[in-house]
Amino acid sequence: MIDSHLINEFYEALERVSGYIYPNEIELQWSVLIVLYPYITGLVAGAFILASLVRVFKVDEMAPAYRLALLTSLAFLLVAPMPLNAHLGHPERAYEILVTPNTNSAMAMFGFVYLWYLTIVLLLEVWFDYRKDIVILSKTKPAPLRWFYKILTLGVDDISPRALALDDKIGRAITVIGVPSAVLLHGYVGFIFGSIKAIPWWSTALMPIIFLFSAMVSGIAAVMVIYMFSCWLRGEQIVGARMKCVDTIARYLLVSLIVSFSLEALEMIQKAYEAEEHYDITVVMLEGMLYLSMLVVQVFLGSIVPMIFLGFVRIANVHERVRKAVYAVSSLLILLGVLAMRWNVVIGGQFVSKSFRGITTYKLGIAGREGLLSAAIILILPVLILAVLVKLFPPWESADKPTEATAGDPIS
Amino acid sequence: MKNARHVLRLAAILVVGVTSFIVVRRLLVPATFGEIGHYRAAAIEQIKSKPVRHAGADACVDCHSDVSDLKSTSKHAGIHCESCHGPGAAHAEDPDSADARPTRHLAQPRRLFCGACHSESISRPPFMRQVHLEIHYPKQPCTDCHQSHHPEVEK
């Protein structure tokens, strides 16, 4: 006897497709959780690259946000495998990709890319950067928190200038390794999409680079929002050094946004000019189901509007308060735009049938393992983890103290 | 070296971590892994031991030869019974059991079911009869005019 529930689902699915599609294309295999996976890893890589600008490339204006960027990167990285686990099911088998590595499969190598980035890059960098604080906290905090810090000191409480100088040297070396690792992490995610020959919407050598730049854009925007929000939460005005910090973040945000947008536009223009056999159906998709998420949200609201906003405050002599508002709004729009970009890539790529003569749709459920609620939890979780991390490892430094610069200064 | 004690401890932790990974890995990899390919060879036997759900068309013909004879002269001759009626191994095993009986017609509404193959689409091969479900007798079930096992309408 066939399960009547399955039969109903089959009919429901039939109503959702148009044109000719193959039977195995009715249901999208990669759901909203796979949309979140590149989004979250993008935030990790972007936030880390921002931190490395301070550490390696000596962009000292952004020093007040350096540690926050590191913790943001760590918080999101801890959650990065969750959408994959939730999507695949059987998280109890997740360790298998590590114990039986398949070097022929880019997707199966994720465990190693992830482990490298988490342990060798981020955890070590955070540890070396915070070691002095950890030692101090292990002596000043009451038990049982003290024991936690005590364990983290590894039993060594040497914070002599020579030991700290060594920490700084090693930390810098790790960041130098970290930059290519961040590029590898997100370039890798783009590589996976770019190497899927069956889906022309994905299959381009530009994909890793597009993903990388959109990662930088989203990561920098996320740090901007989190930094401004945390200043507001702590009741600290964004003036002086802090204002310089957000101005500099905005500058890098604008540059990476322009590069990212140009790359995406180039890819689309090239696709349109080549007009290969899959192009007609792509246009049907763009004018239909992707119109709102791609043309309106990703391109207009998420790229063009913030680009105009951020560009305008660079050129015009704008008051600090307006600048801050522009930065906050632009960053939020960019975060939304990059999320829409991930949606358009992941979900959009699966709409078109391999026959190039039909389109399927995607119905996002509310509940369930791959529903909207799971996605919302996975997106909120890193913020909660970040709140705990910030509590345990305060990222606020003395350099964060506002300088004597007066509020209302035009951009320098 | 005096000021590098914490670095040495960290290095020791890394070495212990990597060593334990190598040891644990030996314990975790299934015995038959890699014998044939990048999977557990024993999985084949495990999958083989699962109960078979489909009986195949011959099993149906044994009892339902009247239907099979009718179908063999129609355009549906090439479609297997279980394609529309679902898996029938349990029914073939125990024909009297009501629980094991395959679905009589895959399900309602039949118009959509027939439409899975017969709704108008330019990319279907022309030998498959196609109709616009919205305008081809939209209110009537297909089976009012077409017999599923011999769908040609006599004129």
Coordinates of C-alpha atoms in Angstrom, one line a residue:
Chain A
M1 CA 0.0 0.0 0.0
I2 CA 1.4 3.4 -0.9
D3 CA 1.4 5.9 1.9
S4 CA -1.5 8.4 1.2
H5 CA 0.6 11.2 2.6
L6 CA 3.3 10.6 0.0
I7 CA 0.7 10.5 -2.7
N8 CA -0.7 13.9 -1.6
E9 CA 2.8 15.3 -1.5
F10 CA 3.4 14.0 -5.0
Y11 CA 0.2 15.8 -6.3
E12 CA 1.1 19.0 -4.5
A13 CA 4.6 18.8 -6.1
L14 CA 3.1 18.3 -9.6
E15 CA 1.1 21.5 -9.2
R16 CA 4.3 23.5 -8.5
V17 CA 6.3 22.7 -11.6
S18 CA 6.0 24.2 -15.0
G19 CA 7.2 23.0 -18.4
Y20 CA 9.2 19.8 -18.6
I21 CA 11.3 18.7 -15.7
Y22 CA 12.8 15.4 -14.8
P23 CA 11.1 13.5 -11.9
N24 CA 14.1 13.9 -9.6
E25 CA 14.0 17.6 -10.0
I26 CA 10.6 18.2 -8.5
E27 CA 11.9 18.5 -5.1
L28 CA 14.9 20.8 -4.4
Q29 CA 17.7 18.8 -2.7
W30 CA 19.5 21.8 -1.2
S31 CA 17.1 23.6 1.1
V32 CA 17.2 26.9 3.0
L33 CA 19.8 25.4 5.4
I34 CA 22.3 25.2 2.5
V35 CA 21.5 28.9 1.9
L36 CA 22.7 29.6 5.4
Y37 CA 25.9 27.5 5.1
P38 CA 27.7 29.8 2.7
Y39 CA 26.1 32.8 4.4
I40 CA 27.6 31.9 7.8
T41 CA 31.0 30.8 6.5
G42 CA 31.0 34.1 4.5
L43 CA 30.5 36.0 7.7
V44 CA 33.3 34.0 9.4
A45 CA 35.8 34.7 6.6
G46 CA 34.8 38.3 6.2
A47 CA 35.0 39.1 9.9
F48 CA 38.4 37.4 10.1
I49 CA 39.8 39.3 7.1
L50 CA 38.7 42.5 8.7
A51 CA 40.5 41.5 11.9
S52 CA 43.6 40.6 9.8
L53 CA 43.6 44.1 8.4
V54 CA 44.4 45.4 11.8
R55 CA 46.9 42.7 12.7
V56 CA 48.8 42.1 9.5
F57 CA 48.1 45.1 7.4
K58 CA 48.3 47.6 10.3
V59 CA 45.1 49.4 9.7
D60 CA 45.2 50.8 13.3
E61 CA 42.1 52.9 13.0
M62 CA 40.1 49.7 13.2
A63 CA 41.8 48.4 16.3
P64 CA 38.8 49.1 18.6
A65 CA 36.8 46.5 16.6
Y66 CA 39.7 44.0 16.1
R67 CA 38.9 41.7 19.0
L68 CA 35.1 41.9 18.4
A69 CA 35.7 40.9 14.8
L70 CA 37.7 37.9 15.9
L71 CA 35.0 36.8 18.4
T72 CA 32.3 37.4 15.7
S73 CA 34.3 35.1 13.4
L74 CA 34.6 32.5 16.1
A75 CA 30.9 32.6 17.1
F76 CA 29.8 32.1 13.5
L77 CA 32.4 29.5 12.8
L78 CA 31.1 27.4 15.7
V79 CA 27.7 27.4 14.1
A80 CA 28.8 26.9 10.5
P81 CA 28.5 23.0 10.4
M82 CA 25.1 23.1 12.0
P83 CA 23.0 23.8 8.9
L84 CA 24.9 21.0 7.2
N85 CA 24.3 18.6 10.0
A86 CA 20.6 19.6 10.2
H87 CA 20.2 19.2 6.5
L88 CA 22.0 15.8 6.2
G89 CA 20.5 14.4 9.4
H90 CA 22.4 11.8 11.5
P91 CA 24.8 14.2 13.2
E92 CA 26.1 11.2 15.1
R93 CA 27.8 10.2 11.8
A94 CA 29.4 13.5 11.2
Y95 CA 32.8 12.4 12.5
E96 CA 33.0 9.9 9.6
I97 CA 34.1 12.6 7.2
L98 CA 37.1 13.0 9.4
V99 CA 38.0 9.4 10.0
T100 CA 37.5 8.2 6.4
P101 CA 38.6 11.2 4.4
N102 CA 37.7 11.1 0.7
T103 CA 40.3 13.2 -1.0
N104 CA 38.5 13.0 -4.3
S105 CA 35.5 14.8 -3.0
A106 CA 35.7 18.6 -2.4
M107 CA 32.5 18.4 -0.3
A108 CA 33.9 15.6 1.9
M109 CA 37.0 17.7 2.6
F110 CA 34.9 20.3 4.5
G111 CA 35.7 18.6 7.8
F112 CA 39.4 19.3 7.3
V113 CA 39.0 22.8 6.0
Y114 CA 36.8 23.5 8.9
L115 CA 39.0 21.9 11.5
W116 CA 42.1 23.7 10.2
Y117 CA 40.3 27.0 10.4
L118 CA 38.8 26.5 13.8
T119 CA 41.7 25.1 15.7
I120 CA 44.8 26.2 13.9
V121 CA 43.6 29.7 12.9
L122 CA 40.8 31.1 15.1
L123 CA 41.1 29.3 18.4
L124 CA 44.9 29.8 18.5
E125 CA 44.7 33.4 17.4
V126 CA 42.1 34.2 20.0
W127 CA 44.0 32.3 22.7
F128 CA 47.3 34.1 22.0
D129 CA 45.5 37.4 21.8
Y130 CA 43.6 36.9 25.0
R131 CA 46.2 35.1 27.0
K132 CA 47.1 38.1 29.1
D133 CA 43.4 38.7 29.9
I134 CA 42.8 35.1 30.6
V135 CA 45.7 35.0 33.2
I136 CA 44.4 38.1 34.9
L137 CA 40.8 36.9 34.8
S138 CA 41.9 33.5 36.3
K139 CA 43.2 35.5 39.3
T140 CA 40.4 38.0 39.7
K141 CA 37.2 36.2 38.9
P142 CA 35.3 34.2 41.6
A143 CA 35.1 30.4 41.4
P144 CA 33.9 28.4 39.4
L145 CA 34.5 30.9 36.6
R146 CA 38.1 31.2 37.8
W147 CA 38.7 27.4 37.2
F148 CA 37.5 27.9 33.6
Y149 CA 40.1 30.6 33.0
K150 CA 42.6 28.6 35.0
I151 CA 42.2 25.7 32.6
L152 CA 42.6 28.1 29.6
T153 CA 45.9 29.4 30.9
L154 CA 47.2 25.8 30.6
G155 CA 48.7 26.3 34.1
V156 CA 51.1 29.0 32.9
D157 CA 50.5 32.5 34.2
D158 CA 53.6 34.1 32.8
I159 CA 52.6 37.5 31.4
S160 CA 56.0 39.1 31.4
P161 CA 56.8 41.5 28.6
R162 CA 58.9 38.8 26.9
A163 CA 56.2 36.2 27.1
L164 CA 53.7 38.7 25.7
A165 CA 56.0 39.8 23.0
L166 CA 56.3 36.1 22.0
D167 CA 52.4 35.8 22.0
D168 CA 52.2 38.8 19.8
K169 CA 54.8 37.4 17.4
I170 CA 53.1 34.0 17.2
G171 CA 49.6 35.7 16.9
R172 CA 50.9 37.7 14.0
A173 CA 52.3 34.6 12.3
I174 CA 48.9 32.8 12.8
T175 CA 47.1 35.8 11.2
V176 CA 49.4 35.6 8.3
I177 CA 48.5 31.9 7.9
G178 CA 44.9 32.9 8.7
V179 CA 44.4 35.2 5.7
P180 CA 45.0 32.6 3.1
S181 CA 43.0 30.1 5.3
A182 CA 40.0 32.5 5.3
V183 CA 40.3 32.9 1.6
L184 CA 40.6 29.1 1.3
L185 CA 37.5 28.5 3.6
H186 CA 35.2 30.7 1.6
G187 CA 36.8 30.2 -1.8
Y188 CA 36.3 26.5 -1.1
V189 CA 32.5 27.0 -0.6
G190 CA 32.4 28.9 -3.9
F191 CA 34.5 26.2 -5.5
I192 CA 31.9 23.5 -4.5
F193 CA 29.2 25.5 -6.3
G194 CA 31.4 26.4 -9.2
S195 CA 32.3 22.8 -9.9
I196 CA 28.8 21.5 -10.3
K197 CA 28.7 21.1 -14.0
A198 CA 25.1 20.1 -14.2
I199 CA 23.9 23.5 -13.0
P200 CA 25.0 26.2 -15.4
W201 CA 23.8 28.9 -13.0
W202 CA 26.7 27.8 -10.7
S203 CA 29.2 26.3 -13.0
T204 CA 31.7 29.2 -13.4
A205 CA 35.3 29.6 -12.4
L206 CA 34.4 33.0 -11.1
M207 CA 32.3 31.4 -8.3
P208 CA 35.0 31.1 -5.7
I209 CA 36.0 34.8 -6.2
I210 CA 32.5 36.0 -6.2
F211 CA 31.8 34.1 -3.0
L212 CA 35.0 35.4 -1.4
F213 CA 34.2 39.1 -2.1
S214 CA 30.6 38.7 -1.0
A215 CA 32.0 37.0 2.1
M216 CA 34.2 40.0 2.8
V217 CA 31.3 42.4 2.2
S218 CA 28.9 40.5 4.6
G219 CA 31.6 39.9 7.2
I220 CA 32.6 43.6 7.3
A221 CA 29.0 44.7 7.4
A222 CA 28.3 42.3 10.2
V223 CA 31.2 43.6 12.3
M224 CA 30.0 47.1 11.6
V225 CA 26.5 46.4 12.8
I226 CA 27.7 44.4 15.9
Y227 CA 30.3 47.0 16.8
M228 CA 27.8 49.9 16.6
F229 CA 25.1 47.9 18.4
S230 CA 27.5 46.9 21.2
C231 CA 28.6 50.5 21.6
W232 CA 25.0 51.5 21.9
L233 CA 24.3 48.7 24.4
R234 CA 27.3 49.7 26.6
G235 CA 26.1 53.3 26.5
E236 CA 29.2 54.5 24.8
Q237 CA 29.0 57.2 22.1
I238 CA 30.6 56.5 18.8
V239 CA 33.0 59.5 18.7
G240 CA 36.7 60.0 18.3
A241 CA 38.6 56.8 17.9
R242 CA 35.4 54.8 17.6
M243 CA 34.1 57.1 14.9
K244 CA 37.4 56.8 13.1
C245 CA 37.0 53.0 13.4
V246 CA 33.5 52.9 11.9
D247 CA 34.6 55.4 9.2
T248 CA 37.5 53.0 8.2
I249 CA 35.3 49.9 8.3
A250 CA 32.9 51.8 6.0
R251 CA 35.7 52.6 3.7
Y252 CA 36.7 48.9 3.4
L253 CA 33.0 48.0 3.1
L254 CA 32.5 50.3 0.2
V255 CA 35.6 49.0 -1.6
S256 CA 34.7 45.4 -1.2
L257 CA 31.1 46.1 -2.1
I258 CA 32.1 47.7 -5.4
V259 CA 34.5 44.8 -6.3
S260 CA 31.9 42.2 -5.2
F261 CA 29.1 43.9 -7.2
S262 CA 31.2 44.4 -10.3
L263 CA 32.2 40.7 -10.3
E264 CA 28.6 39.6 -9.9
A265 CA 27.5 42.1 -12.6
L266 CA 30.3 40.9 -14.9
E267 CA 29.2 37.3 -14.5
M268 CA 25.6 38.2 -15.4
I269 CA 26.6 40.3 -18.4
Q270 CA 28.8 37.6 -19.7
K271 CA 26.0 35.0 -19.3
A272 CA 23.6 37.3 -21.1
Y273 CA 26.1 38.0 -23.9
E274 CA 27.0 34.4 -24.4
A275 CA 23.3 33.5 -24.2
E276 CA 24.0 29.8 -24.2
E277 CA 21.1 27.3 -24.4
H278 CA 20.3 27.6 -20.7
Y279 CA 20.0 31.4 -20.9
D280 CA 16.3 31.6 -22.0
I281 CA 15.1 29.6 -19.1
T282 CA 17.3 31.6 -16.8
V283 CA 15.6 34.8 -17.9
V284 CA 12.2 33.2 -17.2
M285 CA 13.4 32.5 -13.7
L286 CA 14.8 36.0 -13.2
E287 CA 11.6 37.6 -14.4
G288 CA 9.5 35.3 -12.3
M289 CA 10.5 33.6 -9.0
L290 CA 13.8 35.4 -8.5
Y291 CA 12.6 38.9 -9.4
L292 CA 12.0 40.0 -5.8
S293 CA 14.9 38.2 -4.2
M294 CA 17.5 39.0 -6.9
L295 CA 16.7 42.1 -8.7
V296 CA 15.0 44.0 -5.9
V297 CA 16.7 42.7 -2.7
Q298 CA 20.1 41.5 -3.8
V299 CA 20.9 44.0 -6.6
F300 CA 18.9 47.1 -5.7
L301 CA 18.5 47.1 -1.9
G302 CA 21.6 45.0 -1.0
S303 CA 24.1 46.5 -3.4
I304 CA 23.1 49.7 -5.3
V305 CA 21.4 51.5 -2.4
P306 CA 24.3 50.9 0.1
M307 CA 26.8 51.7 -2.6
I308 CA 25.2 55.1 -3.2
F309 CA 24.8 55.7 0.5
L310 CA 28.4 54.8 1.4
G311 CA 29.7 56.6 -1.7
F312 CA 27.8 59.7 -0.8
V313 CA 29.2 60.0 2.7
R314 CA 32.7 59.5 1.3
I315 CA 32.3 62.4 -1.1
A316 CA 30.0 64.8 0.8
N317 CA 30.9 66.5 4.0
V318 CA 28.4 64.8 6.2
H319 CA 27.8 65.1 10.0
E320 CA 28.8 62.2 12.2
R321 CA 25.3 61.4 13.2
V322 CA 24.1 61.1 9.6
R323 CA 27.2 59.0 8.8
K324 CA 26.5 56.6 11.7
A325 CA 22.9 56.2 10.5
V326 CA 24.0 55.6 6.9
Y327 CA 26.6 53.0 8.1
A328 CA 24.0 51.2 10.2
V329 CA 21.3 51.2 7.5
S330 CA 23.8 50.3 4.7
S331 CA 25.3 47.4 6.7
L332 CA 21.9 46.0 7.5
L333 CA 20.9 46.3 3.8
I334 CA 24.1 44.6 2.7
L335 CA 23.6 41.7 5.2
L336 CA 20.1 41.2 3.8
G337 CA 21.4 41.5 0.2
V338 CA 24.1 38.9 0.7
L339 CA 21.6 36.6 2.3
A340 CA 19.4 37.1 -0.7
M341 CA 22.5 36.4 -2.9
R342 CA 23.1 33.1 -1.2
W343 CA 19.4 32.3 -1.7
N344 CA 19.5 33.2 -5.4
V345 CA 22.5 31.1 -5.9
V346 CA 21.5 28.0 -3.9
I347 CA 17.8 27.9 -4.5
G348 CA 17.8 29.7 -7.9
G349 CA 20.3 27.2 -9.3
Q350 CA 18.0 24.3 -8.6
F351 CA 14.9 25.9 -10.1
V352 CA 15.9 25.2 -13.7
S353 CA 15.6 21.7 -15.0
K354 CA 18.5 20.0 -16.7
S355 CA 16.2 19.8 -19.7
F356 CA 16.3 23.7 -19.8
R357 CA 12.6 23.5 -20.6
G358 CA 11.0 23.5 -17.2
I359 CA 11.1 25.1 -13.8
T360 CA 10.3 23.8 -10.4
T361 CA 9.6 25.9 -7.2
Y362 CA 10.6 25.7 -3.6
K363 CA 8.2 25.7 -0.8
L364 CA 9.8 26.8 2.5
G365 CA 8.0 25.1 5.4
I366 CA 7.7 26.8 8.8
A367 CA 8.4 23.9 11.1
G368 CA 10.5 20.8 10.5
R369 CA 14.1 20.1 10.3
E370 CA 14.6 22.2 7.2
G371 CA 12.0 24.8 7.9
L372 CA 12.0 28.5 8.6
L373 CA 12.2 28.0 12.3
S374 CA 15.4 25.8 12.1
A375 CA 16.9 28.4 9.8
A376 CA 16.0 31.3 12.2
I377 CA 17.5 29.4 15.2
I378 CA 20.7 28.7 13.3
L379 CA 21.0 32.4 12.4
I380 CA 20.2 33.6 15.9
L381 CA 22.5 31.1 17.6
P382 CA 25.8 32.7 16.6
V383 CA 24.6 36.0 18.0
L384 CA 23.9 34.3 21.4
I385 CA 27.2 32.5 21.3
L386 CA 28.9 35.9 20.5
A387 CA 27.1 37.4 23.6
V388 CA 28.5 34.7 25.8
L389 CA 32.0 35.0 24.2
V390 CA 31.9 38.8 24.7
K391 CA 30.9 38.2 28.3
L392 CA 33.7 35.7 28.9
F393 CA 36.4 37.5 26.9
P394 CA 35.6 41.2 26.9
P395 CA 36.9 42.6 23.6
W396 CA 37.0 46.2 24.8
E397 CA 40.5 47.6 25.0
S398 CA 41.9 50.7 26.5
A399 CA 42.6 51.8 22.9
D400 CA 38.8 52.0 22.7
K401 CA 38.7 55.1 24.8
P402 CA 37.4 58.1 22.8
T403 CA 40.1 60.5 21.9
E404 CA 39.7 64.2 22.2
A405 CA 38.3 64.7 18.8
T406 CA 35.0 66.5 18.9
A407 CA 31.8 65.0 17.8
G408 CA 30.5 66.2 14.5
D409 CA 33.8 66.2 12.8
P410 CA 33.5 65.7 9.1
I411 CA 35.1 62.5 7.7
S412 CA 38.9 62.6 7.6
Chain B
M1 CA 62.7 29.2 26.5
K2 CA 61.8 30.3 30.0
N3 CA 59.1 32.6 28.7
A4 CA 57.8 30.0 26.2
R5 CA 56.4 27.5 28.7
H6 CA 52.8 28.2 27.6
V7 CA 53.7 27.7 23.9
L8 CA 55.3 24.3 24.8
R9 CA 52.2 23.3 26.7
L10 CA 50.1 24.3 23.8
A11 CA 52.3 22.3 21.4
A12 CA 52.1 19.3 23.7
I13 CA 48.2 19.6 23.6
L14 CA 48.3 19.7 19.8
V15 CA 50.6 16.6 19.7
V16 CA 48.3 14.7 22.1
G17 CA 45.3 15.8 20.1
V18 CA 46.7 14.6 16.8
T19 CA 48.0 11.3 18.3
S20 CA 44.6 10.6 19.9
F21 CA 42.9 11.3 16.6
I22 CA 45.1 8.7 14.9
V23 CA 44.4 6.2 17.6
V24 CA 40.6 6.9 17.8
R25 CA 40.5 6.8 14.0
R26 CA 41.8 3.2 14.0
L27 CA 38.9 2.3 16.3
L28 CA 36.2 4.1 14.5
V29 CA 36.8 3.1 10.9
P30 CA 34.6 0.0 10.2
A31 CA 36.4 -3.2 9.5
T32 CA 35.3 -3.6 5.9
F33 CA 35.8 0.0 4.9
G34 CA 37.8 0.5 1.7
E35 CA 37.8 -3.2 0.7
I36 CA 36.0 -2.4 -2.5
G37 CA 35.7 1.3 -2.7
H38 CA 35.3 4.3 -0.5
Y39 CA 32.6 2.7 1.5
R40 CA 31.9 -0.1 4.0
A41 CA 31.9 -3.3 1.9
A42 CA 29.5 -5.0 4.4
A43 CA 26.9 -2.4 3.6
I44 CA 26.1 -4.3 0.4
E45 CA 25.1 -7.4 2.3
Q46 CA 23.2 -5.3 4.8
I47 CA 21.2 -3.7 2.0
K48 CA 20.6 -7.0 0.3
S49 CA 19.1 -8.4 3.4
K50 CA 16.3 -5.7 3.3
P51 CA 12.8 -7.0 2.4
V52 CA 11.9 -6.7 -1.3
R53 CA 8.8 -4.5 -1.8
H54 CA 8.2 -4.8 -5.5
A55 CA 7.0 -8.1 -7.0
G56 CA 7.5 -7.3 -10.7
A57 CA 4.9 -7.4 -13.5
D58 CA 5.0 -11.2 -13.9
A59 CA 3.7 -11.8 -10.3
C60 CA 0.6 -9.6 -11.1
V61 CA -0.1 -11.4 -14.4
D62 CA -0.3 -14.8 -12.6
C63 CA -3.7 -13.8 -11.1
H64 CA -4.8 -10.8 -13.1
S65 CA -4.3 -12.1 -16.6
D66 CA -7.6 -10.5 -17.8
V67 CA -6.2 -7.0 -16.9
S68 CA -2.8 -7.9 -18.4
D69 CA -4.4 -9.1 -21.7
L70 CA -6.4 -6.0 -22.0
K71 CA -3.4 -3.8 -21.2
S72 CA -1.1 -5.6 -23.6
T73 CA -3.2 -4.4 -26.6
S74 CA -3.3 -0.8 -25.4
K75 CA -0.9 2.1 -25.5
H76 CA -0.3 1.5 -21.8
A77 CA 1.2 -1.9 -22.6
G78 CA 4.7 -0.8 -21.7
I79 CA 3.8 0.6 -18.3
H80 CA 4.3 -1.8 -15.4
C81 CA 1.5 -2.5 -12.9
E82 CA 3.5 -1.2 -9.9
S83 CA 4.1 2.1 -11.6
C84 CA 0.5 3.1 -10.9
H85 CA -0.5 0.7 -8.2
G86 CA 2.6 0.9 -6.0
P87 CA 4.7 -2.0 -4.6
G88 CA 3.0 -5.3 -4.6
A89 CA 5.3 -7.9 -3.1
A90 CA 3.3 -8.1 0.1
H91 CA 0.1 -8.6 -1.9
A92 CA 1.6 -11.3 -4.1
E93 CA 2.8 -13.1 -1.0
D94 CA -0.6 -12.9 0.8
P95 CA -3.3 -12.0 -1.8
D96 CA -6.1 -12.2 0.8
S97 CA -4.7 -9.7 3.2
A98 CA -6.5 -6.4 3.0
D99 CA -3.5 -4.5 4.5
A100 CA -1.2 -5.8 1.8
R101 CA -3.4 -4.9 -1.1
P102 CA -1.9 -2.3 -3.6
T103 CA -3.8 0.9 -4.2
R104 CA -6.6 0.4 -6.7
H105 CA -6.0 3.6 -8.4
L106 CA -2.9 5.5 -7.2
A107 CA -5.0 8.2 -5.7
Q108 CA -7.4 11.0 -6.1
P109 CA -7.7 13.3 -7.9
R110 CA -7.1 11.1 -10.9
R111 CA -7.0 14.0 -13.3
L112 CA -3.7 15.1 -11.9
F113 CA -2.4 11.6 -11.7
C114 CA -3.1 11.1 -15.5
G115 CA -1.7 14.6 -16.1
A116 CA 1.7 13.6 -14.7
C117 CA 2.2 12.0 -18.2
H118 CA -0.5 13.6 -20.3
S119 CA -0.7 17.3 -19.5
E120 CA 0.4 19.5 -22.3
S121 CA 4.2 20.1 -22.5
I122 CA 6.2 20.8 -25.6
S123 CA 9.1 18.7 -24.5
R124 CA 7.2 15.5 -24.2
P125 CA 7.6 13.0 -27.0
P126 CA 4.7 13.4 -29.5
F127 CA 3.6 9.8 -29.2
M128 CA 2.4 10.5 -25.7
R129 CA -1.2 11.9 -26.0
Q130 CA -1.3 15.3 -24.3
V131 CA -4.2 17.5 -23.2
H132 CA -4.7 20.8 -21.4
L133 CA -6.2 19.6 -18.2
E134 CA -7.9 23.0 -17.7
I135 CA -9.9 22.8 -21.0
H136 CA -10.1 19.1 -21.7
Y137 CA -13.4 18.2 -19.9
P138 CA -12.2 19.9 -16.7
K139 CA -14.9 18.7 -14.4
Q140 CA -14.9 15.0 -15.3
P141 CA -12.6 12.3 -14.0
C142 CA -10.5 10.9 -16.8
T143 CA -11.9 7.4 -16.2
D144 CA -15.4 8.5 -17.2
C145 CA -14.2 8.2 -20.8
H146 CA -10.8 6.3 -20.6
Q147 CA -10.2 2.9 -19.1
S148 CA -6.9 3.1 -17.4
H149 CA -5.8 -0.3 -18.7
H150 CA -6.9 0.5 -22.2
P151 CA -7.2 4.2 -22.4
E152 CA -8.0 4.5 -26.2
V153 CA -11.5 6.0 -26.7
E154 CA -13.6 4.0 -29.1
K155 CA -15.2 6.2 -31.7

